[in-house]
mmCIF file of C-alpha atoms in Angstrom:
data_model
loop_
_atom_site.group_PDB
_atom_site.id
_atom_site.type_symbol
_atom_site.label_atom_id
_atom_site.label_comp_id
_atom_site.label_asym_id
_atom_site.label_seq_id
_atom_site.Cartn_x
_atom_site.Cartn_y
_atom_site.Cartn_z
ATOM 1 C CA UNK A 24 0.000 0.000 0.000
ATOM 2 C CA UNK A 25 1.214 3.365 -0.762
ATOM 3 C CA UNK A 26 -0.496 5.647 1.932
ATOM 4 C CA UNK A 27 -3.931 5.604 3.696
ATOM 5 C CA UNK A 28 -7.408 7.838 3.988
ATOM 6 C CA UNK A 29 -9.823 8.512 6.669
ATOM 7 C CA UNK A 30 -12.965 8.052 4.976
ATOM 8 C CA UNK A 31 -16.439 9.662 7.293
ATOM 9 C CA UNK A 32 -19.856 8.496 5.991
ATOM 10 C CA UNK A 33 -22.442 10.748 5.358
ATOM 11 C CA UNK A 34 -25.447 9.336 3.931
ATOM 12 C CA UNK A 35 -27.450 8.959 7.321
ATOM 13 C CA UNK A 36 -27.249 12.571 7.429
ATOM 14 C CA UNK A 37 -26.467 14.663 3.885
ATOM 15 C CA UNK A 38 -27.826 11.793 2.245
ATOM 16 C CA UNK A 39 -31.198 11.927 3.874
ATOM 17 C CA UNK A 40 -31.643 15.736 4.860
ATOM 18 C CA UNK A 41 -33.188 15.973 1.201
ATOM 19 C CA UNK A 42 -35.718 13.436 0.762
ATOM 20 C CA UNK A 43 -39.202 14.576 1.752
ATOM 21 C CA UNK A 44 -40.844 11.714 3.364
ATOM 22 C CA UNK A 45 -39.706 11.185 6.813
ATOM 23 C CA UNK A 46 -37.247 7.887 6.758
ATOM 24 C CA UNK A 47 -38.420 6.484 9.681
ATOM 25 C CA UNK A 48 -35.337 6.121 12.446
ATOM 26 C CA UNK A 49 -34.943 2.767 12.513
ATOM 27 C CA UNK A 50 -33.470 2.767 8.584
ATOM 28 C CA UNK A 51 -31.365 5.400 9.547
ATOM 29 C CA UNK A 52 -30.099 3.610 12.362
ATOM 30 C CA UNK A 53 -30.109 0.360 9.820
ATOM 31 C CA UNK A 54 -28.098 2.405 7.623
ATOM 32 C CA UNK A 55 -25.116 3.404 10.423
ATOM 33 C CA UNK A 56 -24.949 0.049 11.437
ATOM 34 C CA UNK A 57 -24.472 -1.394 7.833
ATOM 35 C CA UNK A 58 -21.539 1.269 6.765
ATOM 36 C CA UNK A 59 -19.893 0.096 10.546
ATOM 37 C CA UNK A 60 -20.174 -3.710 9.536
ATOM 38 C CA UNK A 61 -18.090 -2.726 6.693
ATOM 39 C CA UNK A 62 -15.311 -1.420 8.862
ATOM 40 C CA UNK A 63 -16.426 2.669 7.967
ATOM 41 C CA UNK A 64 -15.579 4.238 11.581
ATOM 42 C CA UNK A 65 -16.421 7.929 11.434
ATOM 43 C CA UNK A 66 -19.700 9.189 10.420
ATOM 44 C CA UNK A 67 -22.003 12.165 10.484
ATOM 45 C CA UNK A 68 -24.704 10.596 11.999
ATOM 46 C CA UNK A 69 -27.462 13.640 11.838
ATOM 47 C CA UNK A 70 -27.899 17.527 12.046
ATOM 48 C CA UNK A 71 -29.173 19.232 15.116
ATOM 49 C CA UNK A 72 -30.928 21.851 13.334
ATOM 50 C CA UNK A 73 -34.670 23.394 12.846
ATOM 51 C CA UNK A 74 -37.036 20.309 12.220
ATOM 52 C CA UNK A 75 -38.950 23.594 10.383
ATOM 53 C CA UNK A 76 -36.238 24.045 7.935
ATOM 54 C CA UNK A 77 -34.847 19.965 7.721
ATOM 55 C CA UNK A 78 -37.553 17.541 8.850
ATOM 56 C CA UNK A 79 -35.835 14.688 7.856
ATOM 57 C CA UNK A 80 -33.127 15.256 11.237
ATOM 58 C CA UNK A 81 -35.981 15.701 13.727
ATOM 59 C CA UNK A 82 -35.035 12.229 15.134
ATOM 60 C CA UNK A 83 -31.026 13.144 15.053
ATOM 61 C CA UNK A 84 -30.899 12.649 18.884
ATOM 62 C CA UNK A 85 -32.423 9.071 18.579
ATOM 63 C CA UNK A 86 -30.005 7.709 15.919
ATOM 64 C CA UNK A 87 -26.991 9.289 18.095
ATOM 65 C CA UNK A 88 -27.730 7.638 20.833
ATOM 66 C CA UNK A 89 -28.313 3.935 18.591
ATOM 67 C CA UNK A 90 -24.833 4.979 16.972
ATOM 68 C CA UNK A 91 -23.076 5.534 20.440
ATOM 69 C CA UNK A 92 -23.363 2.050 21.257
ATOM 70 C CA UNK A 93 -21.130 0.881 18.389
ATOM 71 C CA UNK A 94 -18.116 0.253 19.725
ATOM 72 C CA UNK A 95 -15.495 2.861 18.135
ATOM 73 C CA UNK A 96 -17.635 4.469 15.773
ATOM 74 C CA UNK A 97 -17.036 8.536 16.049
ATOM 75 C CA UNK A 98 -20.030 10.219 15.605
ATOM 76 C CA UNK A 99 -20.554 13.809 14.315
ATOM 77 C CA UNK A 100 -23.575 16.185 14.268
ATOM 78 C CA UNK A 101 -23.662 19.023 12.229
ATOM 79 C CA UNK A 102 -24.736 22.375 14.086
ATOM 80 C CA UNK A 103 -25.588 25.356 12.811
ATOM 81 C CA UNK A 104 -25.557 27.661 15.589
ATOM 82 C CA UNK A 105 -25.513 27.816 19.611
ATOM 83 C CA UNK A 106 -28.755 25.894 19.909
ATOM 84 C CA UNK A 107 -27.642 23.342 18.073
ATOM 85 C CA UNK A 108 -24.140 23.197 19.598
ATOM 86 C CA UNK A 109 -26.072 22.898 23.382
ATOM 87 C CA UNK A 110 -27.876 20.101 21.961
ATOM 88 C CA UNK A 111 -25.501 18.064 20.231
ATOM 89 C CA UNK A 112 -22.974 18.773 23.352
ATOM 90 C CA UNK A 113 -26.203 17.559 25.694
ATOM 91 C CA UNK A 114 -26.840 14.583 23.195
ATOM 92 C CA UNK A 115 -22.764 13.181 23.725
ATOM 93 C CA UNK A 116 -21.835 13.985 20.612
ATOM 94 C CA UNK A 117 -17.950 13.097 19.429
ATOM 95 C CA UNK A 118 -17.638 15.807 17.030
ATOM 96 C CA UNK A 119 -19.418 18.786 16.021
ATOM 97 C CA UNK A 120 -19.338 20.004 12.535
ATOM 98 C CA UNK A 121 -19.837 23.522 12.627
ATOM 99 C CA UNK A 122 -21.051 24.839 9.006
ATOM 100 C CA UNK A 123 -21.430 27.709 6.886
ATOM 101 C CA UNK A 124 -20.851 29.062 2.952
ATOM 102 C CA UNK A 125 -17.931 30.724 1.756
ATOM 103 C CA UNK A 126 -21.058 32.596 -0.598
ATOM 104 C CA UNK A 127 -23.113 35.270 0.774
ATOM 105 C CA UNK A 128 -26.278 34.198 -0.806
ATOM 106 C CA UNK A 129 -25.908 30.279 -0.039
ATOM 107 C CA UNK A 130 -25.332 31.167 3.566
ATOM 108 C CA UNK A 131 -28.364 33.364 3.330
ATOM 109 C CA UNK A 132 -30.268 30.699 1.823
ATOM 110 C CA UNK A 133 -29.133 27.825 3.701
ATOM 111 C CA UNK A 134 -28.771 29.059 7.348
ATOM 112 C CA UNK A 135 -31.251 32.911 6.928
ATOM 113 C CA UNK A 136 -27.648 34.444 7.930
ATOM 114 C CA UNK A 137 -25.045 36.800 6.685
ATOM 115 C CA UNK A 138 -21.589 35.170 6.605
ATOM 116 C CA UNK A 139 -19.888 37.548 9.040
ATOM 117 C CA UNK A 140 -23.329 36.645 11.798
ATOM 118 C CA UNK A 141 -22.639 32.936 10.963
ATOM 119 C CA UNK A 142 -19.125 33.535 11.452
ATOM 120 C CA UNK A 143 -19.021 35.115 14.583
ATOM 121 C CA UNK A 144 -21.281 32.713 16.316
ATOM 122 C CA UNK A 145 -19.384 30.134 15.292
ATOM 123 C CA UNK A 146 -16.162 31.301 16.185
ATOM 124 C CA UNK A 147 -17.372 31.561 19.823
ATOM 125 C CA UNK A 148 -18.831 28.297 19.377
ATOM 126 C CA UNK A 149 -15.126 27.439 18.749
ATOM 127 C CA UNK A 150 -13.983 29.161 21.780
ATOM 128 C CA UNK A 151 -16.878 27.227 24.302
ATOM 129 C CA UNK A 152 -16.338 23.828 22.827
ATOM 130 C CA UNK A 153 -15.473 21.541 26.019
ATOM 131 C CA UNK A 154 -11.716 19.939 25.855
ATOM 132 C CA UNK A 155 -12.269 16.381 24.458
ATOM 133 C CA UNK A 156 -14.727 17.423 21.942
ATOM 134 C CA UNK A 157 -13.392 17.691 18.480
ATOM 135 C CA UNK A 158 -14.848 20.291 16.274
ATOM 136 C CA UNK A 159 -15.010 20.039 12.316
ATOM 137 C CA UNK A 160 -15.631 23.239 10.556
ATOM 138 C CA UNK A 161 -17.266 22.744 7.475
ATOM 139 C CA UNK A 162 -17.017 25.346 4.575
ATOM 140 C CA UNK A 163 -19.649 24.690 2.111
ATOM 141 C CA UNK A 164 -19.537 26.446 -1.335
ATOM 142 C CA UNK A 165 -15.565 26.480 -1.817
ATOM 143 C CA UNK A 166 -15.450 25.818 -5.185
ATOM 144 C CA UNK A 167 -18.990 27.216 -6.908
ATOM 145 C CA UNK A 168 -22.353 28.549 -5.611
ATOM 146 C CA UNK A 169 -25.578 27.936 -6.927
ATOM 147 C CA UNK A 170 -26.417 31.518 -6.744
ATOM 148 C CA UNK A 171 -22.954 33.627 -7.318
ATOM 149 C CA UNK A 172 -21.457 30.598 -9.746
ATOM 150 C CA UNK A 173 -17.954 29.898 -9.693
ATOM 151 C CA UNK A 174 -16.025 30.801 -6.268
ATOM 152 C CA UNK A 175 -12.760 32.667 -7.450
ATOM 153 C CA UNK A 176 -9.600 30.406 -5.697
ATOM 154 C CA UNK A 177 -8.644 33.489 -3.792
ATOM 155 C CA UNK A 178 -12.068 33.574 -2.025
ATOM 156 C CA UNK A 179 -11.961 30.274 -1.059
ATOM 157 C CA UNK A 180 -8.087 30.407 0.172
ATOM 158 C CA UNK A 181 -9.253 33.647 2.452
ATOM 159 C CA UNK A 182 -12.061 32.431 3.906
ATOM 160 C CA UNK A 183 -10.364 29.535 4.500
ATOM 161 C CA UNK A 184 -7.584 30.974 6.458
ATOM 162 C CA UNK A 185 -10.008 33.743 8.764
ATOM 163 C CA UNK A 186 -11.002 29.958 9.811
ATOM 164 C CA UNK A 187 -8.031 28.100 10.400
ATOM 165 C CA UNK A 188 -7.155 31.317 12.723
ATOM 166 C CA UNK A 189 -9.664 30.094 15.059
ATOM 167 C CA UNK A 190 -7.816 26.991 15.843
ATOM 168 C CA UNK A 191 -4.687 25.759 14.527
ATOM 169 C CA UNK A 192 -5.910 22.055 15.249
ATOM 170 C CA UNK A 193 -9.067 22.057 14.284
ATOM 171 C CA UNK A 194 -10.288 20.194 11.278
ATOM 172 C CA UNK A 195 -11.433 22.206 8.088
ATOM 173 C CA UNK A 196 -13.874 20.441 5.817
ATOM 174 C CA UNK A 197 -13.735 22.272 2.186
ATOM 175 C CA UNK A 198 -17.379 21.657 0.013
ATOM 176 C CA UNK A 199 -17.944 20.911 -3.383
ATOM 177 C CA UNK A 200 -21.868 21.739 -2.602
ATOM 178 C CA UNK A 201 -22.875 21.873 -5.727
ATOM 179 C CA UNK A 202 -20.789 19.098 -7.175
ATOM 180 C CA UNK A 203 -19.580 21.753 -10.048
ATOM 181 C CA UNK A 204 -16.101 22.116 -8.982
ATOM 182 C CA UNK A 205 -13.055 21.425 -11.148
ATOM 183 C CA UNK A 206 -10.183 19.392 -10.279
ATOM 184 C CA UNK A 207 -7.591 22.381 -11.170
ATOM 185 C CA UNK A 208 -9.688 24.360 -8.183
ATOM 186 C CA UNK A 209 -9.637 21.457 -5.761
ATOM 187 C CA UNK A 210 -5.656 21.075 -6.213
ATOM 188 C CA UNK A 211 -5.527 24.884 -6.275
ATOM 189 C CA UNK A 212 -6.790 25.309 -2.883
ATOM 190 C CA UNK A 213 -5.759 22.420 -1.149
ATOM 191 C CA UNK A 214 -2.376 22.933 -2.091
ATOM 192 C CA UNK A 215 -2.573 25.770 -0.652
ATOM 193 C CA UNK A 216 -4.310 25.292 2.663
ATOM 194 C CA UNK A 217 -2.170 22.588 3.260
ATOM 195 C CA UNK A 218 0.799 24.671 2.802
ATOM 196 C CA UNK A 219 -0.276 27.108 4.847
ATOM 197 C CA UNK A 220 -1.766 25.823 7.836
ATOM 198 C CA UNK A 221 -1.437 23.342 10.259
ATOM 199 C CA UNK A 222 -5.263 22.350 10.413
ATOM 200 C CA UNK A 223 -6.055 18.598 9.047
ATOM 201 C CA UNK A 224 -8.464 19.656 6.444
ATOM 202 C CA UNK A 225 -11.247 17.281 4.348
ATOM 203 C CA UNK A 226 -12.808 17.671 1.242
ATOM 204 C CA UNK A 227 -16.152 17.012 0.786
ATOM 205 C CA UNK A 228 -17.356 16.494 -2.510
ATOM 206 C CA UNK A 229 -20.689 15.904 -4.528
ATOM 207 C CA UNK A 230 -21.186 14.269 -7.873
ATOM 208 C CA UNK A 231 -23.821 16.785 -9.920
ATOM 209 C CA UNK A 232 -21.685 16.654 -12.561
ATOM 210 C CA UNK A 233 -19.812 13.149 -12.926
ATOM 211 C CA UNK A 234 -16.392 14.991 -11.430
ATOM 212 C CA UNK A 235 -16.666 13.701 -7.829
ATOM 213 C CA UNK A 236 -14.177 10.918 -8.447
ATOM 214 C CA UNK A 237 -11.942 13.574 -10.107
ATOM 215 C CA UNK A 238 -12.329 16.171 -7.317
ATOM 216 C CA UNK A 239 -11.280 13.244 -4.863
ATOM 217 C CA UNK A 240 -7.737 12.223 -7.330
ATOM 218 C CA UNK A 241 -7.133 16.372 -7.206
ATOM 219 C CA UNK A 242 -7.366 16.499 -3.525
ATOM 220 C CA UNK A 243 -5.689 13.494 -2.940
ATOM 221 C CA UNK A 244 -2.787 14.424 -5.070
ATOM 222 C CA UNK A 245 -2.760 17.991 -3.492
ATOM 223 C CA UNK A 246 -2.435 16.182 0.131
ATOM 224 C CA UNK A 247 -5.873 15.893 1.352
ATOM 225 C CA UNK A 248 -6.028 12.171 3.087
ATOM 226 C CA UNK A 249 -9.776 12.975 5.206
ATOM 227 C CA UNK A 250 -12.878 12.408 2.814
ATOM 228 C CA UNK A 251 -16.391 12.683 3.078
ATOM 229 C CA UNK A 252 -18.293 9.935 1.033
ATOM 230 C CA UNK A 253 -22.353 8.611 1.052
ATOM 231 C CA UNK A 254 -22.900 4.970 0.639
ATOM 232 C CA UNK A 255 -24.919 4.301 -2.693
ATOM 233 C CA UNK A 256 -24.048 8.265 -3.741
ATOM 234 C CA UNK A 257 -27.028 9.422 -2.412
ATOM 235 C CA UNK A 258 -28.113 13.251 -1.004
ATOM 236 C CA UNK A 259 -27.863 16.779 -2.020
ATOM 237 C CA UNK A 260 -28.663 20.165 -0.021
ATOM 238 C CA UNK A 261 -31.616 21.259 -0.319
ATOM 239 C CA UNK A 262 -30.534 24.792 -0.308
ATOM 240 C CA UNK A 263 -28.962 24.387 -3.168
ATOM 241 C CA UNK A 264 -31.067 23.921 -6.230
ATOM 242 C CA UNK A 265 -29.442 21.160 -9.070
ATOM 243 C CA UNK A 266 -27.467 19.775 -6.447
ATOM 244 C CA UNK A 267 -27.571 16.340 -6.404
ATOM 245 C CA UNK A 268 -26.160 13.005 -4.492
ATOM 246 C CA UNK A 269 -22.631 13.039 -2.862
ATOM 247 C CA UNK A 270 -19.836 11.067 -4.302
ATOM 248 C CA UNK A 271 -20.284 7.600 -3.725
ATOM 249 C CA UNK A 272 -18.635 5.765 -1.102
ATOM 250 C CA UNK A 273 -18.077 2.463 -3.118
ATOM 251 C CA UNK A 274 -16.802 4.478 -6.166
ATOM 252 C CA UNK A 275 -13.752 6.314 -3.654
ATOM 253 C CA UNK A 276 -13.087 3.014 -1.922
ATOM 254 C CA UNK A 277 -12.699 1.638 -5.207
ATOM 255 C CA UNK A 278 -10.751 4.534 -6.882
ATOM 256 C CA UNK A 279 -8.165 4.369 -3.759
ATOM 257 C CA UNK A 280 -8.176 0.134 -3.740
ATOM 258 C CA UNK A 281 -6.773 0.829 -7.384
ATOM 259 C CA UNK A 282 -4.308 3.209 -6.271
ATOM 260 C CA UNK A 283 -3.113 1.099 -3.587
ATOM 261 C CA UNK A 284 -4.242 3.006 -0.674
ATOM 262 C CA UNK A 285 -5.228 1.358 2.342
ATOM 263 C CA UNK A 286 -8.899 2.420 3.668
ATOM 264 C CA UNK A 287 -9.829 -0.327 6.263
ATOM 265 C CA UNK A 288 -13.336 -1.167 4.523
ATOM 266 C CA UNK A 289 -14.731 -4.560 3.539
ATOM 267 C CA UNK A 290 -15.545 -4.179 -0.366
ATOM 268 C CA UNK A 291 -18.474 -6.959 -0.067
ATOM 269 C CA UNK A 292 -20.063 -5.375 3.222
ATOM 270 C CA UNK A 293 -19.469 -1.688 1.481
ATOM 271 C CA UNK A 294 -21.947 -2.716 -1.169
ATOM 272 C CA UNK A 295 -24.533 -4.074 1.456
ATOM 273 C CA UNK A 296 -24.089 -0.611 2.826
ATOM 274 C CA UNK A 297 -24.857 1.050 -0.544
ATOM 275 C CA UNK A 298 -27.643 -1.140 -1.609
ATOM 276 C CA UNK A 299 -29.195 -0.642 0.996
ATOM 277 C CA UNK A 300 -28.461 3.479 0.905
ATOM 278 C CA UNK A 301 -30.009 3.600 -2.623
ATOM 279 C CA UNK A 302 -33.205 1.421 -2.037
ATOM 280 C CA UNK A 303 -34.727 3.874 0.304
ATOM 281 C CA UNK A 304 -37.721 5.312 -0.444
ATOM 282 C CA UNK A 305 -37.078 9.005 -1.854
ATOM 283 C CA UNK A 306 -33.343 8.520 -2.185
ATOM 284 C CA UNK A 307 -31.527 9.307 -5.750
ATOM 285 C CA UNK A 308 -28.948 7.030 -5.448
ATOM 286 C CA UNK A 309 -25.585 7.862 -7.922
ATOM 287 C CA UNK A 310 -22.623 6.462 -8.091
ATOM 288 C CA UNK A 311 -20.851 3.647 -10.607
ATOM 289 C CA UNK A 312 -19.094 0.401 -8.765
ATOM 290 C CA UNK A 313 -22.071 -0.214 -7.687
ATOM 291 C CA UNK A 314 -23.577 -1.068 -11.034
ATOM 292 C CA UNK A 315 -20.642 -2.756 -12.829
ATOM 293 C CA UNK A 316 -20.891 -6.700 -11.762
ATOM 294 C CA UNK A 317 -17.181 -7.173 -12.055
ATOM 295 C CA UNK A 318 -16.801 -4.794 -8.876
ATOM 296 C CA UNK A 319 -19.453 -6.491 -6.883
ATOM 297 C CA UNK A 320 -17.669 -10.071 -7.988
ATOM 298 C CA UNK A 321 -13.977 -8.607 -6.924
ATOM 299 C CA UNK A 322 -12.457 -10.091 -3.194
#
C-alpha cells in the first residue's frame, strides 16, 4: 500500500436531509450500522438543526444515541448555531461540525444568515467547545455557488484561512456543494491550505456533474487524506437547487483500492451498505461500482 485515507460516511445525514418523506429512524439507524459492519468508523450521523427548515433530522438525537453504542464508531452532528451546539454537546456527541458558505447568498439561503453573523457565532462556538470534543468546521460552497457561480480560488483560500485562525488544530472540511467544482480548483486550494496551515483539512465532494471521483484524485494528489463519502451516492442540499447526491462511497473506496491506498473497509459489506443506501424510499442514489458486476464479484 502506498499511503492511507480517513474516509467519514455521510449518507445517514447529507444523504437523507433531502428526501421529503420522513425515513423512519430505525433505517437510519439500519443504515449506520451497515456502513460500521463494513469497517467505515467515522460518520455524520445527523444535524441538530430546525425540524422547520430539515424535517428529515428531527429524530437526530435518537439515531446518536443507537450509533453511540457501536463500539469505536465517532459520531458527528452538524450544528448550525448555539442551539444546536447545546444540543448536540447535551446529546454526547464526538464531534461537532460547525457549518457555513464561503457565498453570501448560499449562507443566506441555507442558514437565513449573513456570513460575518454565521461567522461570529461560530467562532465563539469554537472558543466554548469543552476539551475532548473535536470540532469540524465545514465550509460549504468552496469551489462554486448555486447563486454567485464559480467561487474565485482566492475567495476560497481567504475564507479559508479567517477559519483556520480560530484553531490551529481544528479540522477544516472544504465543500464541493454543488458538485460543479473542477479538479484544477480542488488542487488549487488544497495545495494551498495545506501549505499554509497546520489544520487537518477534508474535502467534501458531490457528484452533480460526474467529477466527484476527479475532485477526490485532485485532492488526494494535493495532500488531502480525510474524505467525506455517502454509501450508494445518495443526497444533495436542499438549499442548493441542481445539487444532487454526494460522491459515492463504493466508487472512492474503489478509486483508492486501485491506487493502492489502504482504507480499512470490507468491499463486499461496502456494497450491502450502498444497496441498501439507494433502495430507500425518496433517495436518488448515484454512483458507478455499484452497477458494474465485475466490482461487486472482486475479493
Amino acid at each position: 500500500m502506498t499511503g492511507q485515507v480517513e474516509l467519514s460516511e455521510v449518507a445517514p445525514r447529507d444523504g437523507l436531509q433531502s428526501i421529503g418523506a420522513f425515513v423512519p429512524t430505525e433505517t437510519k439507524i439500519a443504515l449506520v450500522r451497515a456502513s460500521y459492519e463494513a469497517g467505515l468508523r467515522r460518520m455524520e450521523v445527523g444535524s441538530f438543526v430546525s425540524p422547520r427548515a430539515v424535517p428529515q433530522m428531527a429524530d437526530t438525537g435518537a439515531v446518536l444515541q443507537a450509533a453511540k453504542q457501536l463500539a469505536g464508531l465517532e459520531c458527528t452532528v452538524l450544528v448550525p448555531n448555539r442551539k444546536g451546539f447545546e444540543a448536540a454537546i447535551n446529546a454526547g456527541a464526538d464531534r461537532l461540525g460547525l457549518f457555513m458558505s464561503v457565498t453570501e447568498s448560499h449562507n443566506k439561503a441555507n442558514l437565513n444568515r449573513t456570513r460575518e453573523e454565521s461567522f461570529a457565532d461560530l467562532a465563539a462556538i469554537v472558543r466554548d467547545t469543552p476539551k475532548g470534543t473535536k470540532i469540524r468546521f465545514n465550509l460549504s460552497c468552496t469551489f462554486h455557488c448555486p447563486f454567485e457561480g464559480v467561487v474565485p480560488v482566492e475567495e476560497a483560500i481567504a475564507f479559508t484561512g479567517r477559519v483556520a485562525a480560530l484553531d490551529p488544530e481544528m479540522e477544516i472540511a472544504l465543500a464541493d456543494t454543488t458538485g460543479n467544482a473542477s479538479p484544477d480548483q480542488v488542487r488549487q486550494v488544497f495545495e494551498h491550505a495545506l501549505k499554509t496551515w497546520p489544520n487537518p483539512f477534508a474535502f467534501h465532494g458531490h457528484d452533480t456533474y460526474g467529477m466527484g471521483v476527479a475532485n477526490v484524485t485532485a485532492a488526494w494528489e494535493a495532500g488531502c487524506r480525510i474524505f467525506d463519502a455517502a454509501s450508494g451516492g445518495i443526497g444533495g442540499c436542499p438549499f442548493a437547487p441542481g445539487a444532487t447526491g454526494n460522491v459515492a462511497m463504493e466508487d472512492v473506496v474503489w478509486l483508492f483500492r486501485r491506487m493502492g491506498v489502504e482504507t480499512g473497509t470490507d468491499w463486499a459489506k461496502l456494497l450491502v451498505a450502498a444497496d441498501l443506501a439507494a433502495a430507500v424510499p425518496g433517495a436518488t442514489p448515484g454512483g458507478a461500482m455499484r452497477r458494474v458486476p465485475a466490482a461487486r464479484q472482486a475479493a
